[in-house]
Coordinates of C-alpha atoms in Angstrom, one line a residue:
M18 CA -17.0 -7.1 29.5
S19 CA -13.6 -6.1 28.3
I20 CA -12.1 -2.7 27.5
A21 CA -11.7 -2.0 23.8
K22 CA -8.1 -1.7 22.7
D23 CA -6.6 1.1 20.5
I24 CA -6.2 -0.2 17.0
G25 CA -3.9 0.9 14.2
I26 CA -4.9 0.2 10.6
D27 CA -2.9 0.3 7.4
L28 CA -5.8 0.7 5.0
G29 CA -4.1 -0.4 1.8
T30 CA -5.4 -0.8 -1.7
A31 CA -4.0 -4.3 -1.9
S32 CA -4.1 -5.4 1.7
I33 CA -5.1 -4.4 5.2
L34 CA -2.9 -4.8 8.2
V35 CA -4.2 -4.3 11.7
H36 CA -2.1 -3.6 14.8
V37 CA -3.7 -3.9 18.3
K38 CA -2.0 -2.0 21.1
G39 CA -0.1 -4.4 23.3
K40 CA -0.4 -7.3 20.8
G41 CA 1.4 -6.1 17.6
V42 CA 0.2 -7.0 14.1
V43 CA -2.7 -9.3 14.5
L44 CA -4.1 -9.4 11.0
Q45 CA -2.9 -9.1 7.4
E46 CA -5.5 -9.8 4.7
P47 CA -6.3 -8.7 1.2
S48 CA -8.6 -5.6 0.8
V49 CA -11.2 -7.6 -1.0
V50 CA -14.9 -8.2 -0.3
A51 CA -17.3 -10.6 -2.0
I52 CA -21.0 -9.7 -2.1
D53 CA -24.2 -11.3 -3.4
K54 CA -25.4 -8.8 -6.1
N55 CA -29.0 -9.8 -5.7
T56 CA -29.3 -9.4 -1.9
G57 CA -26.4 -7.0 -1.2
K58 CA -25.3 -9.4 1.5
L59 CA -21.6 -9.4 2.4
L60 CA -20.4 -13.0 1.9
K61 CA -16.7 -13.0 2.5
V62 CA -13.9 -10.5 3.3
G63 CA -10.1 -10.7 3.0
T64 CA -8.3 -13.9 1.9
E65 CA -11.5 -15.9 1.3
A66 CA -12.9 -13.1 -0.9
Q67 CA -9.6 -12.8 -2.8
M68 CA -9.8 -16.5 -3.8
M69 CA -13.1 -15.6 -5.6
L70 CA -11.5 -12.7 -7.7
G71 CA -12.1 -13.5 -11.4
R72 CA -13.8 -16.8 -10.5
T73 CA -17.3 -15.9 -9.4
P74 CA -20.7 -16.9 -10.8
G75 CA -23.0 -14.1 -12.0
N76 CA -24.7 -13.2 -8.7
I77 CA -21.5 -13.0 -6.7
V78 CA -19.1 -10.0 -7.1
A79 CA -15.6 -10.0 -5.6
M80 CA -14.3 -6.4 -5.5
R81 CA -11.7 -4.1 -4.0
P82 CA -13.4 -1.2 -2.3
L83 CA -10.2 0.9 -2.3
R84 CA -8.6 2.2 -5.5
E85 CA -5.3 3.9 -5.8
G86 CA -5.0 4.5 -2.0
V87 CA -8.4 6.0 -1.5
I88 CA -11.9 4.7 -0.9
S89 CA -13.8 4.1 -4.1
D90 CA -16.8 2.3 -2.6
Y91 CA -17.6 3.9 0.8
D92 CA -20.3 1.4 1.9
M93 CA -18.1 -1.7 1.2
T94 CA -15.0 -0.1 2.9
E95 CA -17.1 0.5 6.0
R96 CA -18.4 -3.0 6.0
M97 CA -15.0 -4.5 5.4
L98 CA -13.5 -2.4 8.2
R99 CA -16.2 -3.5 10.6
E100 CA -15.6 -7.1 9.8
F101 CA -11.8 -6.8 10.4
I102 CA -12.3 -4.7 13.6
N103 CA -14.7 -7.3 15.0
K104 CA -12.3 -10.1 14.1
V105 CA -9.4 -8.6 16.2
A106 CA -11.3 -6.7 18.9
P107 CA -15.0 -7.4 19.2
V108 CA -16.7 -4.1 20.0
H109 CA -18.1 -4.4 23.5
V110 CA -19.3 -1.5 25.7
F111 CA -16.1 0.5 24.9
K112 CA -15.4 1.4 21.3
P113 CA -11.8 1.4 20.2
R114 CA -9.8 4.4 19.1
L115 CA -8.4 4.0 15.6
V116 CA -5.4 5.4 13.9
I117 CA -5.7 4.9 10.2
C118 CA -2.9 5.4 7.7
V119 CA -3.6 7.5 4.6
P120 CA -1.5 8.5 1.5
S121 CA 0.1 11.9 1.8
G122 CA -1.7 13.3 -1.2
I123 CA -5.2 12.7 0.1
T124 CA -7.8 15.4 -0.2
E125 CA -9.9 16.6 2.6
V126 CA -13.0 15.0 1.1
E127 CA -11.1 11.6 0.9
E128 CA -9.9 12.2 4.5
R129 CA -13.4 12.8 5.7
A130 CA -14.5 9.5 4.0
V131 CA -11.9 7.5 5.8
I132 CA -12.8 9.1 9.2
D133 CA -16.5 8.5 8.6
A134 CA -15.9 4.9 7.6
G135 CA -13.9 4.3 10.8
I136 CA -16.6 5.8 13.0
Q137 CA -19.4 3.9 11.2
A138 CA -17.4 0.7 11.6
G139 CA -17.5 1.1 15.3
A140 CA -14.6 3.4 16.4
R141 CA -15.0 5.9 19.2
K142 CA -12.5 8.3 17.6
V143 CA -10.4 8.2 14.4
Y144 CA -7.0 9.8 13.9
L145 CA -5.1 9.8 10.7
I146 CA -1.4 9.5 10.1
E147 CA 0.3 9.9 6.7
E148 CA 1.8 6.8 5.1
P149 CA 5.4 8.0 4.7
V150 CA 5.5 9.2 8.4
A151 CA 4.2 5.8 9.6
A152 CA 6.6 4.0 7.3
A153 CA 9.5 6.0 8.6
I154 CA 8.6 5.3 12.3
G155 CA 8.1 1.6 11.4
A156 CA 11.5 1.4 9.7
G157 CA 13.1 2.5 12.9
I158 CA 13.9 6.1 11.9
D159 CA 13.8 8.7 14.7
I160 CA 11.7 11.3 13.0
S161 CA 11.7 13.7 15.9
Q162 CA 15.2 14.9 15.2
P163 CA 15.9 18.1 13.2
E164 CA 17.4 16.2 10.3
G165 CA 16.2 15.1 7.0
H166 CA 15.2 11.5 6.1
M167 CA 13.7 10.4 2.8
V168 CA 11.2 7.6 2.7
V169 CA 9.8 5.9 -0.5
D170 CA 6.8 3.8 0.4
I171 CA 5.5 1.7 -2.5
G172 CA 2.2 0.1 -1.7
G173 CA -0.5 -1.5 -3.8
G174 CA -2.3 1.7 -5.0
T175 CA 0.1 4.6 -4.3
T176 CA 3.8 5.4 -4.0
D177 CA 4.4 8.0 -1.3
I178 CA 7.7 9.8 -1.3
A179 CA 8.5 12.1 1.5
V180 CA 11.2 14.1 3.2
I181 CA 10.6 14.1 6.9
S182 CA 12.2 16.2 9.6
L183 CA 11.1 17.1 13.2
S184 CA 8.1 14.7 13.0
G185 CA 6.6 16.5 10.0
V186 CA 6.6 16.1 6.2
V187 CA 8.7 18.8 4.6
E188 CA 8.2 17.8 1.0
S189 CA 6.2 15.0 -0.4
E190 CA 4.6 13.5 -3.5
S191 CA 2.0 10.8 -3.8
I192 CA 1.6 9.2 -7.2
K193 CA -1.0 6.6 -8.2
I194 CA 1.7 4.2 -9.5
A195 CA 2.5 1.2 -7.4
G196 CA 1.9 -2.6 -7.1
D197 CA -1.4 -2.7 -8.9
Q198 CA 0.1 -0.7 -11.9
F199 CA 3.0 -3.1 -12.0
N200 CA 0.5 -5.9 -12.4
D201 CA -1.3 -4.1 -15.1
A202 CA 2.0 -3.4 -16.9
V203 CA 2.8 -7.2 -16.9
V204 CA -0.7 -8.0 -18.3
K205 CA -0.3 -5.4 -21.1
Y206 CA 3.3 -6.5 -21.9
I207 CA 2.4 -10.2 -22.2
R208 CA -0.6 -9.3 -24.3
R209 CA 1.5 -7.1 -26.6
K210 CA 4.5 -9.5 -26.9
Y211 CA 2.8 -12.9 -26.9
N212 CA -0.8 -12.2 -27.9
V213 CA -1.8 -14.0 -24.7
L214 CA -4.2 -12.8 -22.0
I215 CA -3.3 -13.5 -18.4
G216 CA -5.3 -12.6 -15.2
E217 CA -4.3 -10.2 -12.5
R218 CA -3.4 -13.0 -10.1
T219 CA -1.0 -14.6 -12.6
A220 CA 0.6 -11.2 -13.2
E221 CA 1.0 -10.8 -9.4
E222 CA 2.7 -14.3 -9.2
L223 CA 5.1 -13.3 -12.0
K224 CA 5.9 -10.0 -10.4
I225 CA 6.7 -11.7 -7.0
S226 CA 8.6 -14.7 -8.4
I227 CA 10.8 -13.2 -11.2
G228 CA 9.9 -9.5 -11.3
G229 CA 12.7 -7.1 -11.1
V230 CA 13.8 -3.6 -12.2
Y231 CA 17.5 -4.1 -12.5
P232 CA 19.5 -6.8 -14.4
R233 CA 20.3 -9.9 -12.3
E234 CA 23.6 -11.8 -12.6
E235 CA 21.7 -14.8 -13.7
E236 CA 18.4 -14.6 -15.6
V237 CA 15.5 -16.5 -14.0
T238 CA 12.4 -17.8 -15.8
K239 CA 8.9 -18.9 -15.0
D240 CA 6.3 -20.9 -16.9
I241 CA 2.8 -19.5 -16.9
K242 CA -0.6 -20.2 -18.5
G243 CA -2.9 -17.8 -20.3
R244 CA -5.4 -17.6 -23.1
D245 CA -4.1 -17.4 -26.6
L246 CA -6.0 -14.4 -28.2
V247 CA -5.8 -15.9 -31.7
T248 CA -7.0 -19.5 -31.0
G249 CA -8.9 -18.7 -27.8
L250 CA -7.3 -21.8 -26.2
P251 CA -5.1 -22.1 -23.1
K252 CA -1.4 -21.7 -23.7
T253 CA 1.7 -22.3 -21.6
F254 CA 4.8 -20.3 -22.2
T255 CA 8.0 -19.1 -20.5
V256 CA 8.7 -15.6 -19.3
T257 CA 12.2 -14.3 -18.3
S258 CA 13.3 -11.9 -15.6
N259 CA 14.7 -9.6 -18.3
E260 CA 11.3 -9.4 -20.0
M261 CA 9.9 -8.3 -16.6
I262 CA 12.4 -5.4 -16.5
E263 CA 11.0 -4.3 -19.9
A264 CA 7.4 -4.7 -18.7
F265 CA 8.0 -2.4 -15.7
E266 CA 9.9 0.3 -17.6
E267 CA 7.1 2.9 -17.7
P268 CA 5.7 2.8 -14.1
I269 CA 9.3 2.6 -12.7
Q270 CA 10.3 5.7 -14.7
R271 CA 7.3 7.6 -13.2
I272 CA 8.5 6.7 -9.7
L273 CA 12.1 7.7 -10.4
E274 CA 10.8 11.1 -11.8
A275 CA 8.7 11.6 -8.6
I276 CA 11.8 10.9 -6.4
H277 CA 13.8 13.5 -8.4
A278 CA 11.0 16.0 -8.2
V279 CA 10.9 15.7 -4.3
L280 CA 14.7 16.0 -4.1
E281 CA 14.7 19.1 -6.3
R282 CA 12.1 20.8 -4.0
T283 CA 13.9 19.9 -0.7
P284 CA 15.9 22.6 1.1
P285 CA 19.7 22.2 0.7
E286 CA 20.4 21.4 4.4
L287 CA 17.9 18.5 4.3
T288 CA 19.3 17.3 1.0
A289 CA 22.7 17.1 2.6
D290 CA 21.2 15.1 5.5
I291 CA 19.5 12.7 3.0
S292 CA 22.8 12.1 1.2
T293 CA 24.3 11.1 4.6
N294 CA 21.3 9.1 5.9
G295 CA 20.4 7.5 2.6
I296 CA 16.9 6.8 1.2
V297 CA 14.8 4.1 2.9
M298 CA 12.3 2.1 0.9
T299 CA 9.2 0.5 2.5
G300 CA 6.0 -1.3 1.3
G301 CA 5.5 -4.4 -0.8
G302 CA 6.6 -2.7 -4.1
S303 CA 10.1 -2.0 -2.7
L304 CA 10.7 -5.8 -2.7
L305 CA 10.9 -5.9 -6.5
W306 CA 14.4 -7.2 -7.2
G307 CA 17.0 -4.5 -7.6
F308 CA 14.7 -1.5 -6.9
D309 CA 17.2 -0.1 -4.3
K310 CA 20.1 -0.5 -6.7
L311 CA 18.1 1.3 -9.4
I312 CA 17.3 4.3 -7.2
E313 CA 20.8 4.4 -5.9
S314 CA 22.3 4.4 -9.4
N315 CA 19.8 7.1 -10.4
T316 CA 20.2 9.5 -7.5
G317 CA 23.8 8.7 -6.3
I318 CA 22.3 8.4 -2.8
E319 CA 22.7 5.1 -0.8
T320 CA 19.3 3.3 -0.8
R321 CA 18.2 0.4 1.3
V322 CA 15.0 -1.6 1.7
A323 CA 13.8 -1.5 5.4
D324 CA 13.6 -4.8 7.3
D325 CA 10.1 -6.3 7.1
A326 CA 9.2 -3.6 4.5
I327 CA 5.6 -4.8 4.1
S328 CA 4.8 -4.2 7.8
C329 CA 6.6 -0.8 8.2
V330 CA 3.5 1.3 7.8
V331 CA 1.3 -0.7 10.2
K332 CA 4.2 -0.9 12.7
G333 CA 4.6 2.9 12.6
T334 CA 0.8 3.3 12.9
G335 CA 0.9 0.9 15.9
A336 CA 3.8 2.9 17.5
S337 CA 1.8 6.1 17.1
L338 CA -1.0 4.5 19.3
E339 CA 1.4 5.0 22.2
D340 CA 1.1 8.7 21.7
L341 CA -2.7 8.9 21.6
G342 CA -2.8 10.3 25.2
T343 CA -0.9 13.4 24.1
M344 CA -2.9 13.7 20.9
Q345 CA -6.1 15.1 22.3
D346 CA -5.4 18.4 20.6
G347 CA -5.4 16.4 17.4
T348 CA -1.9 16.6 16.1
M349 CA -2.3 13.2 14.6
N350 CA -2.5 14.0 11.0
L351 CA 0.9 15.7 10.9
S352 CA 0.5 17.7 7.8
R353 CA -3.0 19.0 8.7
R354 CA -2.4 19.8 12.4
K355 CA -6.1 19.3 13.1
Q356 CA -8.5 16.7 14.3
M357 CA -11.9 15.6 13.2
N358 CA -14.2 14.0 15.6
G359 CA -17.0 11.8 14.5

């Protein structure tokens, strides 16, 4: 019999990262489940399920139970969480305590769903921490100080922008524009420009390999395959990095507008701090080529991408596990200042 460990989970739309106290990040897998439609049986979760996306026979469905940062299929999320928790810390006599990361714009109903899913998946107690707060901690920012820091966390389903001071969120905005919407933008652009249909995974590959939001010194290209919508046959063609900038124009504009909106609402003292401390970007979406340069040229504020940007949120969630002992009064979800017990 072993004592269950405290676990931190970055419950992302695109991927799930799990941090076990004392061990660090032990799991990073896509948030995908595959089920047999006829029996309702869970067949695969994570990487194995992702391989099935868009490639399944009629009776098998591969799906993402989280959409735009929140739970869209409660039952599947709970089953997926249970699988991942059992993988990293098989639940013995003692159930683990969980800290789960949520977007800052989450409603109380959505919050309740996350907590319930955690309890149903085998947790003794569930605490919530907001994504930008966790991201800031994971990026190495000392958020306990009375000075302003701005974090832009671009995940798979949401972009969370927040100004943090004294361990709390002073101003924030959570928009449902992030990695998934970048992929959609690529699919639409290729369809509009080339009359060719490509799948989500191809769009993702394009985004990662040549995607960018700021002109490069040297243009890069990639050959991809898709289905010609006129002939219905497979077609191979070349896409350039400059075309990707065009494809991303609309979602990127929305993110820039949200950053401006948060800056406009921020008290002047904190704005002065931010112009000194700069803006820190975290999350997979921040790795799009030139994103930091674009924000910097738009705001006039020095912008940098955090080291290991993809893991910042889960690292911050993991770091908050150290404080669980002092959190009995439930100050875990910083903006709400309350706790919910299962």
